[in-house]
CSV table of C-alpha atoms in Angstrom, one decimal:
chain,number,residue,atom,x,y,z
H,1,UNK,CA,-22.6,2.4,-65.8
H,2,UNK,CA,-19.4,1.4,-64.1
H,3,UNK,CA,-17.8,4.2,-65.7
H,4,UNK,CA,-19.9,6.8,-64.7
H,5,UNK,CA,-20.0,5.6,-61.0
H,6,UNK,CA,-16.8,5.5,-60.7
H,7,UNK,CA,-16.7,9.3,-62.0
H,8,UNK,CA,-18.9,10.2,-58.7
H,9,UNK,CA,-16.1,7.7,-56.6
H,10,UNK,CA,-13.3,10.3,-58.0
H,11,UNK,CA,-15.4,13.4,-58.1
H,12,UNK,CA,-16.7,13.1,-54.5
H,13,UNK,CA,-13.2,11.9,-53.0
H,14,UNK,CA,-11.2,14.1,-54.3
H,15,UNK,CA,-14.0,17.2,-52.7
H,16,UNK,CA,-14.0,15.5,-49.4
H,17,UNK,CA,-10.2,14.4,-49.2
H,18,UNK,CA,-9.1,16.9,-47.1
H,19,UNK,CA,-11.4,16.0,-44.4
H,20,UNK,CA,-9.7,12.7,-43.0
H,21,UNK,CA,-5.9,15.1,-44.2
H,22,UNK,CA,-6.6,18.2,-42.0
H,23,UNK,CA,-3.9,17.1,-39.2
H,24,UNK,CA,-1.0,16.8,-41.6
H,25,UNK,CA,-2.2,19.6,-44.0
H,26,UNK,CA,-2.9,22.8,-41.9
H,27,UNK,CA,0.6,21.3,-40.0
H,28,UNK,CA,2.8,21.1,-43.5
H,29,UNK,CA,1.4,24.2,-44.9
H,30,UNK,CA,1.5,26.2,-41.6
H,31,UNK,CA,-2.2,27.0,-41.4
H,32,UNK,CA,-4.8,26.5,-38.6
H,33,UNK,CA,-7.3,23.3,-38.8
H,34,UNK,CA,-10.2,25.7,-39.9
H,35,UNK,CA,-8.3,27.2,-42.4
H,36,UNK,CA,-7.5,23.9,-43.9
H,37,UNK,CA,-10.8,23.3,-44.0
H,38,UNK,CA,-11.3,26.0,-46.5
H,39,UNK,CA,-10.1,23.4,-48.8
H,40,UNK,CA,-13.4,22.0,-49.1
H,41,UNK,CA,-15.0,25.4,-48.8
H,42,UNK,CA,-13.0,26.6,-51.9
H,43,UNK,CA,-14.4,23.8,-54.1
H,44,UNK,CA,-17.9,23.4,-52.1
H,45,UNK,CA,-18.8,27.3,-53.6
H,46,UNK,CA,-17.5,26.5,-56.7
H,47,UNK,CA,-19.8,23.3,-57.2
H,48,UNK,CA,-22.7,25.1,-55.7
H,49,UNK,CA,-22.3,28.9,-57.1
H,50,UNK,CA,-21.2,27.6,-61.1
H,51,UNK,CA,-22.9,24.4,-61.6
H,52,UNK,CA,-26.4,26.0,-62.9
H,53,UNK,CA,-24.8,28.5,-65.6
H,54,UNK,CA,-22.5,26.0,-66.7
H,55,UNK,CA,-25.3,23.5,-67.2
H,56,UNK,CA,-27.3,26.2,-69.0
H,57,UNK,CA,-24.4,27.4,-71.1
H,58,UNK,CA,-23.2,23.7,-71.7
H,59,UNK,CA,-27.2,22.7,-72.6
H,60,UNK,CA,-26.3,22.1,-76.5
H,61,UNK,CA,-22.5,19.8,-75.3
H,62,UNK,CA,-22.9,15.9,-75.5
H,63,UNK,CA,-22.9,15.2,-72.4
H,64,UNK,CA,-20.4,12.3,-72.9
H,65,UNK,CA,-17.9,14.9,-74.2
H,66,UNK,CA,-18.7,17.1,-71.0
H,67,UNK,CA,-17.8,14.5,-68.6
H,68,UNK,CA,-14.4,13.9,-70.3
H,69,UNK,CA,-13.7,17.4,-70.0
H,70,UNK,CA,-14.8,17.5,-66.5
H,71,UNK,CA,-12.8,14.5,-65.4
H,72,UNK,CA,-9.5,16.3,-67.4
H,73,UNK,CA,-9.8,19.3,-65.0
H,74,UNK,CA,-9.9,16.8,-62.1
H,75,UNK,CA,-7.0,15.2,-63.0
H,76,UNK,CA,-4.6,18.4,-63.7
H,77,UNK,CA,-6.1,19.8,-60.6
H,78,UNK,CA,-5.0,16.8,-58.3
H,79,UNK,CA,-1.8,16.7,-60.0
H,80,UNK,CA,-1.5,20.7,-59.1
H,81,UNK,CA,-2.5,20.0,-55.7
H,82,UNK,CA,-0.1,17.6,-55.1
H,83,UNK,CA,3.3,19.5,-56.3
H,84,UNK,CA,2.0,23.0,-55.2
H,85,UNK,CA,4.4,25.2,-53.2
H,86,UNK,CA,1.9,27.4,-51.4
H,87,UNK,CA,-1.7,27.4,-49.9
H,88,UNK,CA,-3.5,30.3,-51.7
H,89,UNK,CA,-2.3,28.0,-55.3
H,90,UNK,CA,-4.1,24.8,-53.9
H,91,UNK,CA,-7.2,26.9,-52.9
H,92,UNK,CA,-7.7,28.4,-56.5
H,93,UNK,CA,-6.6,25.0,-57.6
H,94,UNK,CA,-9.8,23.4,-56.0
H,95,UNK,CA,-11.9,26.3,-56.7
H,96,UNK,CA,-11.2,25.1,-60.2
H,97,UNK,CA,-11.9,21.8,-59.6
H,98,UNK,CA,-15.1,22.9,-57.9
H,99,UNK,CA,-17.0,24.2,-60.7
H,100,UNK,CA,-16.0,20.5,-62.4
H,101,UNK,CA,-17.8,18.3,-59.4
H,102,UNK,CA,-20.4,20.7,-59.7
H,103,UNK,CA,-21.3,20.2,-63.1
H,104,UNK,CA,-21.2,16.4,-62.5
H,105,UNK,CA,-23.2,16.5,-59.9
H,106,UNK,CA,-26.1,17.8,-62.0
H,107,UNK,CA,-25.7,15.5,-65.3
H,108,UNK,CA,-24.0,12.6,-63.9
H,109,UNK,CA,-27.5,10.8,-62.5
H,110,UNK,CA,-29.4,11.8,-65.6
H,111,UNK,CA,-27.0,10.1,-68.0
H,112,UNK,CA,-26.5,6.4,-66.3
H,113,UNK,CA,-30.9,6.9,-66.9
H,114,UNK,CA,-30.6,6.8,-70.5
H,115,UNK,CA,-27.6,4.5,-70.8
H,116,UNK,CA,-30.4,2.3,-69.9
H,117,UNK,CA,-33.6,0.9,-71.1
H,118,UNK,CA,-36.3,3.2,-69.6
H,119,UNK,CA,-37.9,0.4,-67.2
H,120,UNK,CA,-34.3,-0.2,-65.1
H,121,UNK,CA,-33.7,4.1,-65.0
H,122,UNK,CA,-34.4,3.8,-61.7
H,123,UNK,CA,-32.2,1.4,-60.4
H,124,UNK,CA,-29.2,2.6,-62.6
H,125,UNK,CA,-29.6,6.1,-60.9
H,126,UNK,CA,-29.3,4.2,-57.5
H,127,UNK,CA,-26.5,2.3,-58.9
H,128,UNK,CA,-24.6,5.7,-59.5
H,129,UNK,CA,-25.3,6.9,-56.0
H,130,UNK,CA,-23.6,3.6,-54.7
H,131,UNK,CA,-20.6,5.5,-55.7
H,132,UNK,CA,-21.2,7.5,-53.1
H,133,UNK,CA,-20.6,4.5,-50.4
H,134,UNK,CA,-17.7,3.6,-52.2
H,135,UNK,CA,-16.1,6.5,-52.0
H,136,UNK,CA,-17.1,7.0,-48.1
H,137,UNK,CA,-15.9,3.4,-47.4
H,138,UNK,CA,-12.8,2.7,-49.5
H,139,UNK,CA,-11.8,6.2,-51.0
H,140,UNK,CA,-11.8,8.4,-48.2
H,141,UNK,CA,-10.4,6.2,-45.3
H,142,UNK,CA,-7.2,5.1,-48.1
H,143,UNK,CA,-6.5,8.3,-48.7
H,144,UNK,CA,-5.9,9.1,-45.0
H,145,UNK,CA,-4.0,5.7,-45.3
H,146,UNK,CA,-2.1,6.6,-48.0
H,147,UNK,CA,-0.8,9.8,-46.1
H,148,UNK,CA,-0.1,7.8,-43.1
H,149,UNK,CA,2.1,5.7,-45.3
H,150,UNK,CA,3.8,8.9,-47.6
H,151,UNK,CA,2.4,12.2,-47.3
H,152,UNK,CA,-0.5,14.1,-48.9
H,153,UNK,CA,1.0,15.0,-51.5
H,154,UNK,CA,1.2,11.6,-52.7
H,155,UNK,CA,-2.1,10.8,-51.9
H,156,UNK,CA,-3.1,13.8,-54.4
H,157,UNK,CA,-0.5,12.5,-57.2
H,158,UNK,CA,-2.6,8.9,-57.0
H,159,UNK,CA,-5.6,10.7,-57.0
H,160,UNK,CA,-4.5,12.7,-60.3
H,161,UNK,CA,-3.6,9.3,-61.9
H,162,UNK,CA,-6.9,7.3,-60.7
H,163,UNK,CA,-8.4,10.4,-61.7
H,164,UNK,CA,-6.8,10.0,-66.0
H,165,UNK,CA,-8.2,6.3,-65.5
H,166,UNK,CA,-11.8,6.9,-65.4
H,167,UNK,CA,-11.0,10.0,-67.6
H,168,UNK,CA,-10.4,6.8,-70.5
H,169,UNK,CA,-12.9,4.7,-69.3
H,170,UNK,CA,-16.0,7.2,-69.7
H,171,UNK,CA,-14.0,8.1,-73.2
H,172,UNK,CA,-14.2,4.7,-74.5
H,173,UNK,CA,-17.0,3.2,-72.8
H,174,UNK,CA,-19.8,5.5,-72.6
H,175,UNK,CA,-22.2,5.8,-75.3
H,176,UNK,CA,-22.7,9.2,-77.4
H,177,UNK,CA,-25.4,11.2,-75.1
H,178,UNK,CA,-26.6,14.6,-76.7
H,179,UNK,CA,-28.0,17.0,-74.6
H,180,UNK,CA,-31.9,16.0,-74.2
H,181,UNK,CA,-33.7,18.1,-70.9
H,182,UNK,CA,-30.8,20.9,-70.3
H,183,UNK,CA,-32.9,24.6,-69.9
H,184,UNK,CA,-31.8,27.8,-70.8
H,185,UNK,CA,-30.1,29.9,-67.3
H,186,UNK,CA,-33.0,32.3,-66.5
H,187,UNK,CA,-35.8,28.7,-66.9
H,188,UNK,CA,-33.4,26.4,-64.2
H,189,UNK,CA,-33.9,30.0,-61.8
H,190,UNK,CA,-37.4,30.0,-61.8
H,191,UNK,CA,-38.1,26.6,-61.1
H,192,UNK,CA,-38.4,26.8,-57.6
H,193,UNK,CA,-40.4,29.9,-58.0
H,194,UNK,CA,-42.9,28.0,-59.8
H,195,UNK,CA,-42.7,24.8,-58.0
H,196,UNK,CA,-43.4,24.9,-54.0
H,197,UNK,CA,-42.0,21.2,-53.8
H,198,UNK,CA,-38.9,21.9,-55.4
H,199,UNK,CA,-38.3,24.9,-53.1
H,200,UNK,CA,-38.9,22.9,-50.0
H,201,UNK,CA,-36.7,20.1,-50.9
H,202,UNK,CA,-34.2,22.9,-51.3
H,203,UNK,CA,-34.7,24.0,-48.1
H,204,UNK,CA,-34.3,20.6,-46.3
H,205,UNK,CA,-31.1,19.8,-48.7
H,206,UNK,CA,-29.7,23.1,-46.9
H,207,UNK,CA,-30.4,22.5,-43.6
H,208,UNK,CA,-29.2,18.5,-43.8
H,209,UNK,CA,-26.4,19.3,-45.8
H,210,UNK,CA,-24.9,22.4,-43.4
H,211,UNK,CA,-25.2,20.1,-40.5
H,212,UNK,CA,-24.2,17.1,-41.5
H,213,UNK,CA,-20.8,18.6,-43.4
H,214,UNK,CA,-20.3,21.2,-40.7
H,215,UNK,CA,-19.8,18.5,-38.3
H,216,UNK,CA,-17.9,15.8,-40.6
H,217,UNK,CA,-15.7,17.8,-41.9
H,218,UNK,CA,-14.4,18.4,-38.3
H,219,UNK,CA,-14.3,14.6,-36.8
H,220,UNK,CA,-10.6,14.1,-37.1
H,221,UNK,CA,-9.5,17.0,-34.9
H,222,UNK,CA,-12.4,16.2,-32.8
H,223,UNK,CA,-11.7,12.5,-32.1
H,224,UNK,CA,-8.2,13.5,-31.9
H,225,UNK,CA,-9.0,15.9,-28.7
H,226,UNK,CA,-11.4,13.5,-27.2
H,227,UNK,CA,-10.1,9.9,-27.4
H,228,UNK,CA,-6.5,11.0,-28.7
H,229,UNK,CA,-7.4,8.9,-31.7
H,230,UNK,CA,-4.2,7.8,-33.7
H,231,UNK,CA,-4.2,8.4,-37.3
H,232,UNK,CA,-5.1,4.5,-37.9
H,233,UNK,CA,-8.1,4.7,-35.8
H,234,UNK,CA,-9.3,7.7,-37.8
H,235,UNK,CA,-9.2,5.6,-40.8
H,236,UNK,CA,-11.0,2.8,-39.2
H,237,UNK,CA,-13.6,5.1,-38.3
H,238,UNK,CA,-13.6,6.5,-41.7
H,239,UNK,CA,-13.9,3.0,-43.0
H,240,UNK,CA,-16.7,2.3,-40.4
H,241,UNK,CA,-18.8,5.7,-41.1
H,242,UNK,CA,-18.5,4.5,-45.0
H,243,UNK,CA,-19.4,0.6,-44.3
H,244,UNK,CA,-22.8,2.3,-42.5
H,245,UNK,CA,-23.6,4.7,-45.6
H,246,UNK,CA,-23.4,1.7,-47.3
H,247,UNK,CA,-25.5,-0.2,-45.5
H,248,UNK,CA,-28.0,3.4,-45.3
H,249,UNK,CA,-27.5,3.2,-49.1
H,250,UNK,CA,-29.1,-0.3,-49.2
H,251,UNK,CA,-32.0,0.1,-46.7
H,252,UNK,CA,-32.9,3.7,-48.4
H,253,UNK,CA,-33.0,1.7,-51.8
H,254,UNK,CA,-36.1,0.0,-50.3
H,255,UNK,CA,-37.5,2.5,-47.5
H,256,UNK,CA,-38.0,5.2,-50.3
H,257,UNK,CA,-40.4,3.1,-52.6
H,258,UNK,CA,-42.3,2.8,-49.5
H,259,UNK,CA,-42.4,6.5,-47.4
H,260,UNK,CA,-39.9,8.9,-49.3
H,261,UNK,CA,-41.0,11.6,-46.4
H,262,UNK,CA,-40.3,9.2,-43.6
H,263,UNK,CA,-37.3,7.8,-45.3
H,264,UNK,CA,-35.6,11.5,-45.2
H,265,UNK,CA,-37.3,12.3,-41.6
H,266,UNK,CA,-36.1,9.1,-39.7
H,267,UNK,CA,-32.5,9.0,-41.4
H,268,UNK,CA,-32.5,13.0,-40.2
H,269,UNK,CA,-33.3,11.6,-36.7
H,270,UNK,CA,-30.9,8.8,-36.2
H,271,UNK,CA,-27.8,11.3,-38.0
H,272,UNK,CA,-28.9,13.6,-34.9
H,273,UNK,CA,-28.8,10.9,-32.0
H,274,UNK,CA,-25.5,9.3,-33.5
H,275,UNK,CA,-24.1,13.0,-32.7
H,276,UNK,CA,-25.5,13.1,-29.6
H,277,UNK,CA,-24.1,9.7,-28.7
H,278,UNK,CA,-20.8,11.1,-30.1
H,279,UNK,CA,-20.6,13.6,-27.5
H,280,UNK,CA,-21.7,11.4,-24.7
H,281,UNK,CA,-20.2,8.3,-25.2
H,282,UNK,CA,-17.1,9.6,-27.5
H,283,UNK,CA,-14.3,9.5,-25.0
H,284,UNK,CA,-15.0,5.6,-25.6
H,285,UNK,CA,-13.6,4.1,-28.5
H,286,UNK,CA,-16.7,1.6,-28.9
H,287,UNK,CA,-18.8,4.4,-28.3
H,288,UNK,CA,-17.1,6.3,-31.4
H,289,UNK,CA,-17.8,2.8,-33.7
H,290,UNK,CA,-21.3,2.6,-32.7
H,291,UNK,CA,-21.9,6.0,-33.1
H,292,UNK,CA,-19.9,6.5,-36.3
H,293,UNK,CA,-21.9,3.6,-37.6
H,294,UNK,CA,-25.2,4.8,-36.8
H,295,UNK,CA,-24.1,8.6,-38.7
H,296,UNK,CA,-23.0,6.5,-41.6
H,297,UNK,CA,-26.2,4.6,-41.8
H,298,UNK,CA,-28.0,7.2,-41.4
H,299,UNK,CA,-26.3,9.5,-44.4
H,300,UNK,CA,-27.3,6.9,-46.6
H,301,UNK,CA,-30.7,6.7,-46.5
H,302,UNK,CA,-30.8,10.8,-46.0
H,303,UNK,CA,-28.6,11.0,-49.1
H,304,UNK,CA,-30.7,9.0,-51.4
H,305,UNK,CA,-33.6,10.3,-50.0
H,306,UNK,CA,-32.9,13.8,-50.8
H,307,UNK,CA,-32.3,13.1,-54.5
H,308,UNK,CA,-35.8,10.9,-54.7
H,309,UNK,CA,-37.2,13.8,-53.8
H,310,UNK,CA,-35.8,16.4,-56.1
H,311,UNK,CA,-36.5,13.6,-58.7
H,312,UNK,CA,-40.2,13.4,-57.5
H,313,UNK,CA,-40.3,17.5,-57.7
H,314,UNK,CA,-39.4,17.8,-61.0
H,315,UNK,CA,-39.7,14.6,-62.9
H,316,UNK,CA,-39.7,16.8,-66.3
H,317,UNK,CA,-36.6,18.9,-65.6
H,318,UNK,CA,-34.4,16.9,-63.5
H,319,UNK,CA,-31.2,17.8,-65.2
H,320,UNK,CA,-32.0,21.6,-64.0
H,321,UNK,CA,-33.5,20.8,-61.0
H,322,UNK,CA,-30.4,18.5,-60.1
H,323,UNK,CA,-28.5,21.7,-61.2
H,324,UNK,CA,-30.5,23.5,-58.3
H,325,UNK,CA,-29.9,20.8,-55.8
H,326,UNK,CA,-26.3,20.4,-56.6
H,327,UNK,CA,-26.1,24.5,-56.0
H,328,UNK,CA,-27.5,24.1,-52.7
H,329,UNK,CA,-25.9,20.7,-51.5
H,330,UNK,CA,-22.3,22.0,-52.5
H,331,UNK,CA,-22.6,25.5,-51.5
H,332,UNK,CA,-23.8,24.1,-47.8
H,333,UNK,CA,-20.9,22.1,-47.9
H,334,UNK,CA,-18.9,24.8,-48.4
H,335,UNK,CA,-20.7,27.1,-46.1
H,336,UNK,CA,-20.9,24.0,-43.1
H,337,UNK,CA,-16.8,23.7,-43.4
H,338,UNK,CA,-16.6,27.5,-43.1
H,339,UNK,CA,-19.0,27.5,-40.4
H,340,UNK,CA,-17.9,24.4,-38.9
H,341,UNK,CA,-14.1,26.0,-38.6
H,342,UNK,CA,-14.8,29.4,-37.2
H,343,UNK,CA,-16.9,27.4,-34.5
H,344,UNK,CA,-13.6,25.0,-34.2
H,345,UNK,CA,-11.1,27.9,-34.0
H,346,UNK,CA,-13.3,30.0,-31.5
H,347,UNK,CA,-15.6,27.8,-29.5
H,348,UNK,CA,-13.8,24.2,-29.6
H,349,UNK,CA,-14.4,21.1,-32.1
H,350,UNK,CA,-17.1,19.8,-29.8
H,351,UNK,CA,-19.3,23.0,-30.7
H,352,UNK,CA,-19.2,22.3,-34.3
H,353,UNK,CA,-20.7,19.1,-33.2
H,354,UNK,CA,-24.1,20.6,-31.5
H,355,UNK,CA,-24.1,22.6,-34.7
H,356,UNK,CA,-24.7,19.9,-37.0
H,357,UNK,CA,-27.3,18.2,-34.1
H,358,UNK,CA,-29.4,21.7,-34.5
H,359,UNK,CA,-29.5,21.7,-38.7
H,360,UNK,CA,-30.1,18.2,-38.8
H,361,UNK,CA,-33.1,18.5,-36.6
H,362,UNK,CA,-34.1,21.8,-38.4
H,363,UNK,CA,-34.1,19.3,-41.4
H,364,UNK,CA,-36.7,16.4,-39.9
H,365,UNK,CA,-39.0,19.0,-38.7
H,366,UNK,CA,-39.3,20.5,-42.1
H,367,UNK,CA,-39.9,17.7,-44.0
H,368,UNK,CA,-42.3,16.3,-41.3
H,369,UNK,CA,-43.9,19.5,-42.0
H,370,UNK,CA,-44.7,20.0,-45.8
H,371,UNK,CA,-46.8,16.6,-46.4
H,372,UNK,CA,-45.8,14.2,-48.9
H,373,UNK,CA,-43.0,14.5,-52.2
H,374,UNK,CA,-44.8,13.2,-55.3
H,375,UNK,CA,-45.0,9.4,-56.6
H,376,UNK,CA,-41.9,9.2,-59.0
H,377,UNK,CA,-38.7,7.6,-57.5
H,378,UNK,CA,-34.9,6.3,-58.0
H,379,UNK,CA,-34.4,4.2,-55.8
């Protein structure tokens, strides 16, 4: 269990590095902030475009065997990041890597289930998803320390290392897991054909996950322009938006078990006023804490949320339907950075801001409107 959370710590750091490095990287490699970006747009489409053909194609791979692999490509891919002489190499480098976290994604919750006796599933799946906190509060923010104390390409060369760790540890630790629930290509794309909840919980996935990312990936620069935030601020903030998802990650734990729909639509709702308090009381550096808090908080129980309900959609399929999700949540990722920097470049950071307030409001309302996800749960 420990193992395989600590793959989603690496897999999900190492996607969302850039986003606390954008300063120092679009300034070392002589491109603009929203280009830099692109960095978590390159592996955001790989994640979300791959990750359901490789699944199908990998349906017959032990899946113990396919996370070793996966975490090997992380590990050369941070290692190329870090010594590479030119931007268009790191791109393809975390286009790579991409397809990797993708594929994760999908089989990573599914196999910490059956590690397990059947009646604790549940709470290992919410286990793994702590990674997911860890990585928001201690990954992300030391990696932007890390720079501040080196560079980034040091910060990638630890990450390559930390990276061959967990590599040995799901090696030598995990138990053999053959492939049990994986569907053939053409099944995992008519899912949501078939199944109206599944297709709705894609929807809201899309519509969280574009907002949310499209204004994260952008709250450096932002707090840089509007409190002249220094770069240890930034990684207190980092540490404090983690600290909330943490928290979110706890209180979602319990809130799903009780109202999975409002669970997803309140979290929506307080992630939309935190931004709102970000714009109005973000010139204020207590402001920023509370508001950065609140966002944090409210990604956690949104977060978990989501994946209760793609659970609850397709209790029989999950591995395919995570597949799905993971296509949607990473492509959106993609898609909010891309977004997220054209509105940066063109219209300011602050616009990229209202832009995530809009889809994360888009979100609530849909969820408030199609009724109630099924029983089944992992939280």
């Amino acid at each position: 269990m420990a193992a395989i959370t600590a793959s989603l710590f690496v897999f999900l750091t190492t996607e969302l590095m850039p986003i606390g490095l954008l300063t120092p990287l679009s300034e070392s490699l002589n491109v603009s902030v929203g280009a830099a970006g692109l960095m978590v747009t390159a592996q955001g489409v790989a994640a979300g475009l791959g990750v359901p053909f490789i699944v199908a194609w990998s349906r017959r791979v032990n899946r113990r065997k396919l996370l070793t692999l996966l975490l090997a490509v992380l590990a050369i891919g941070n290692l190329i990041t870090s010594i590479a002489p030119n931007y268009p190499l790191i791109l393809g480098t975390r286009l790579i890597m991409g397809f990797a976290s993708g594929v994760f994604w999908a089989i990573g919750v599914s196999m910490a289930m059956r590690i397990v006796p059947e009646k604790h599933a549940n709470r290992a799946a919410a286990v793994v998803m702590s990674g997911i906190s860890i990585a928001t509060v201690v990954g992300i923010p030391l990696g932007t320390l890390l720079e501040s104390a080196s560079d980034w390409r040091t910060t990638f060369l630890i990450w390559s290392a930390l990276s061959a760790v967990v590599f040995l540890a799901v090696a030598v630790t995990v138990p053999s897991l053959p492939s049990t629930n994986a569907v053939p290509g053409r099944e995992v794309f008519t899912l949501p054909v078939r199944n109206v909840q599944l297709r709705m919980v894609l929807a809201m996935v899309v519509f969280f996950v574009l907002g949310h990312f499209g204004a994260y990936t952008f709250v450096r620069p932002y707090l840089e322009e509007s409190t002249s935030a220094t770069t240890g601020f930034i990684t207190v903030i980092l540490i404090v938006f983690g600290i909330g998802g943490a928290v979110g990650n706890f209180i979602g734990g319990h809130t799903v078990n009780k109202s999975l729909p409002g669970s997803f639509i309140v979290g929506s709702l307080i992630m939309a006023a935190s931004l709102i308090m970000l714009l109005t009381i973000g010139a204020n550096k207590v402001g920023v804490i509370i508001a950065m808090v609140l966002w944090g908080l409210a990604f956690g129980i949104v977060q978990l949320s989501q994946i209760n309900m793609t659970l609850s959609a397709a209790p029989e399929q999950f591995e395919a339907a995570m597949s799905l999700n993971t296509m949607a949540y990473n492509t959106c990722i993609a898609l909010g950075a891309l977004v997220g920097g054209l509105f940066a470049d063109h219209l300011g950071v602050k616009s990229v801001v209202w832009f995530g307030i809009v889809l994360v409001a888009l979100a609530a309302i849909l969820r408030a409107a199609t009724g109630h996800a099924g029983p089944r749960r992992a939280g």
